[in-house]
Amino acid sequence: TGYSSRRQGGIYLSGLFAQIQAFVLTLLLGVIAGLVFHFYQLTIKDVRIGKYVLYICDFVMWIIMFGVVFISMLLINQGEMRVYVLIALFIGAFIYFRMLAHLVSFPLSRLAKAILLLMGTIVTAIGRPVARLKTFIINRIKKSAPPPPDDEND
């Protein structure tokens, strides 16, 4: 027969039910991916970073997103890539940005600002002792340097 069956949780899923389940879970994955991408956009908007650092951050973000989606697709659909799965992923992201983004934009923005504030506090808390240690080491090196030689013409 053309229908595959998989054992899941003690029951066998018919091919059609398994495909519907994969579609719905992938749709949900698309919504979650849209949420994560929206959060990333809000976070980057509030950070003043250079153009090249932004390129690196974007690249890392996309690599992480591809990894999460790939692993999720392995769990959801046992690695079977079908057109309806990709369509469900894009529809999920579309649903998020069309229907949900405006509802969660303010809380996400507040969360992004809170995380940036926390990261800034951590960087400052680590940076101050490191700067003091650097100054201490430089001063110790300067004090332990031998004095310049005397001028023999005196």
Coordinates of C-alpha atoms in Angstrom, one line a residue:
T1 CA 0.0 0.0 0.0
G2 CA 1.0 3.6 -0.5
Y3 CA 0.5 4.5 3.2
S4 CA 3.2 4.2 5.7
S5 CA 2.5 3.5 9.3
R6 CA 4.7 4.4 12.3
R7 CA 4.5 3.2 15.8
Q8 CA 4.2 6.1 18.2
G9 CA 3.3 6.0 21.8
G10 CA 2.0 2.4 21.6
I11 CA -0.4 3.0 18.6
Y12 CA 0.2 2.8 14.9
L13 CA -0.5 6.0 13.0
S14 CA -2.0 5.7 9.6
G15 CA -0.1 7.4 6.8
L16 CA -2.6 10.3 6.5
F17 CA -2.8 10.9 10.2
A18 CA 1.0 10.9 10.5
Q19 CA 1.1 13.5 7.6
I20 CA -1.5 15.7 9.2
Q21 CA 0.3 15.5 12.5
A22 CA 3.7 16.4 10.8
F23 CA 2.0 19.3 9.1
V24 CA 0.5 20.7 12.3
L25 CA 3.7 20.3 14.3
T26 CA 5.7 21.9 11.5
L27 CA 3.2 24.7 11.4
L28 CA 3.8 25.2 15.1
L29 CA 7.5 25.1 14.5
G30 CA 7.1 27.9 11.9
V31 CA 5.2 30.0 14.5
I32 CA 8.0 29.4 17.1
A33 CA 10.7 30.2 14.5
G34 CA 8.9 33.4 13.7
L35 CA 8.7 34.3 17.4
V36 CA 12.5 33.6 17.8
F37 CA 13.3 35.6 14.7
H38 CA 11.1 38.5 15.9
F39 CA 12.8 38.5 19.3
Y40 CA 16.2 38.5 17.6
Q41 CA 15.2 41.5 15.5
L42 CA 14.0 43.4 18.6
T43 CA 17.2 42.6 20.4
I44 CA 19.5 43.7 17.6
K45 CA 17.5 46.9 17.1
D46 CA 18.3 48.0 20.7
V47 CA 22.0 47.2 20.4
R48 CA 24.4 49.6 18.8
I49 CA 26.8 47.4 17.0
G50 CA 28.9 47.8 13.9
K51 CA 27.9 46.6 10.5
Y52 CA 30.3 43.7 10.4
V53 CA 29.4 42.5 13.9
L54 CA 25.8 42.6 12.8
Y55 CA 26.7 40.4 9.8
I56 CA 28.3 37.9 12.1
C57 CA 25.4 38.0 14.5
D58 CA 22.9 37.4 11.6
F59 CA 25.0 34.5 10.3
V60 CA 25.2 32.9 13.7
M61 CA 21.4 33.4 14.2
W62 CA 20.6 31.7 10.8
I63 CA 23.0 28.8 11.5
I64 CA 21.3 28.3 14.9
M65 CA 17.8 28.6 13.3
F66 CA 18.7 26.1 10.6
G67 CA 20.0 23.7 13.2
V68 CA 17.0 24.0 15.4
V69 CA 14.6 23.5 12.5
F70 CA 16.7 20.6 11.1
I71 CA 16.7 18.8 14.5
S72 CA 13.0 19.5 15.0
M73 CA 12.2 18.1 11.5
L74 CA 14.1 15.0 12.4
L75 CA 12.0 14.6 15.5
I76 CA 8.7 15.6 13.9
N77 CA 8.9 13.8 10.5
Q78 CA 11.8 11.4 11.0
G79 CA 13.8 13.4 8.5
E80 CA 11.4 13.1 5.6
M81 CA 11.3 16.3 3.7
R82 CA 8.2 16.8 1.7
V83 CA 6.8 19.9 0.0
Y84 CA 3.9 20.3 2.5
V85 CA 6.4 20.3 5.4
L86 CA 8.2 23.3 4.0
I87 CA 4.9 25.0 3.1
A88 CA 3.8 24.4 6.7
L89 CA 7.0 25.9 8.1
F90 CA 6.5 29.1 6.0
I91 CA 2.8 29.3 6.7
G92 CA 3.6 29.0 10.5
A93 CA 6.0 32.0 10.2
F94 CA 3.5 33.9 8.1
I95 CA 0.8 33.3 10.7
Y96 CA 3.1 34.5 13.4
F97 CA 4.0 37.7 11.7
R98 CA 0.5 38.5 10.3
M99 CA -1.6 37.6 13.4
L100 CA 0.6 37.3 16.5
A101 CA 3.6 39.6 16.1
H102 CA 1.6 42.7 17.0
L103 CA 0.2 41.0 20.1
V104 CA 3.6 40.0 21.5
S105 CA 5.8 42.8 20.2
F106 CA 5.6 44.9 23.4
P107 CA 6.4 42.0 25.8
L108 CA 9.1 40.7 23.6
S109 CA 10.6 44.2 23.3
R110 CA 10.6 44.5 27.1
L111 CA 12.2 41.1 27.4
A112 CA 14.9 42.0 24.9
K113 CA 15.7 45.3 26.8
A114 CA 15.8 43.4 30.1
I115 CA 18.2 40.8 28.7
L116 CA 20.4 43.5 27.2
L117 CA 20.4 45.3 30.5
L118 CA 21.4 42.1 32.3
M119 CA 24.1 41.4 29.8
G120 CA 25.4 44.9 30.1
T121 CA 25.5 44.5 33.9
I122 CA 27.4 41.2 33.6
V123 CA 29.9 42.7 31.2
T124 CA 30.4 45.7 33.4
A125 CA 30.8 43.5 36.5
I126 CA 33.4 41.4 34.7
G127 CA 35.1 44.3 32.9
R128 CA 35.9 46.4 35.9
P129 CA 37.9 43.8 37.8
V130 CA 39.7 42.9 34.6
A131 CA 40.6 46.5 33.9
R132 CA 41.8 46.9 37.5
L133 CA 43.9 43.8 37.2
K134 CA 45.4 45.0 33.9
T135 CA 46.3 48.4 35.5
F136 CA 47.8 46.6 38.5
I137 CA 50.0 44.4 36.3
I138 CA 51.1 47.3 34.1
N139 CA 52.1 49.3 37.2
R140 CA 54.0 46.4 38.7
I141 CA 55.9 45.9 35.4
K142 CA 56.8 49.6 35.3
K143 CA 58.0 49.6 39.0
S144 CA 60.1 46.5 38.5
A145 CA 61.8 47.8 35.3
P146 CA 65.5 48.7 35.9
P147 CA 66.3 52.3 36.0
P148 CA 67.8 53.9 32.9
P149 CA 71.6 53.9 32.8
D150 CA 73.5 56.9 34.0
D151 CA 74.9 59.3 31.5
E152 CA 78.7 58.9 31.4
N153 CA 79.3 62.5 30.3
D154 CA 78.6 64.0 33.7

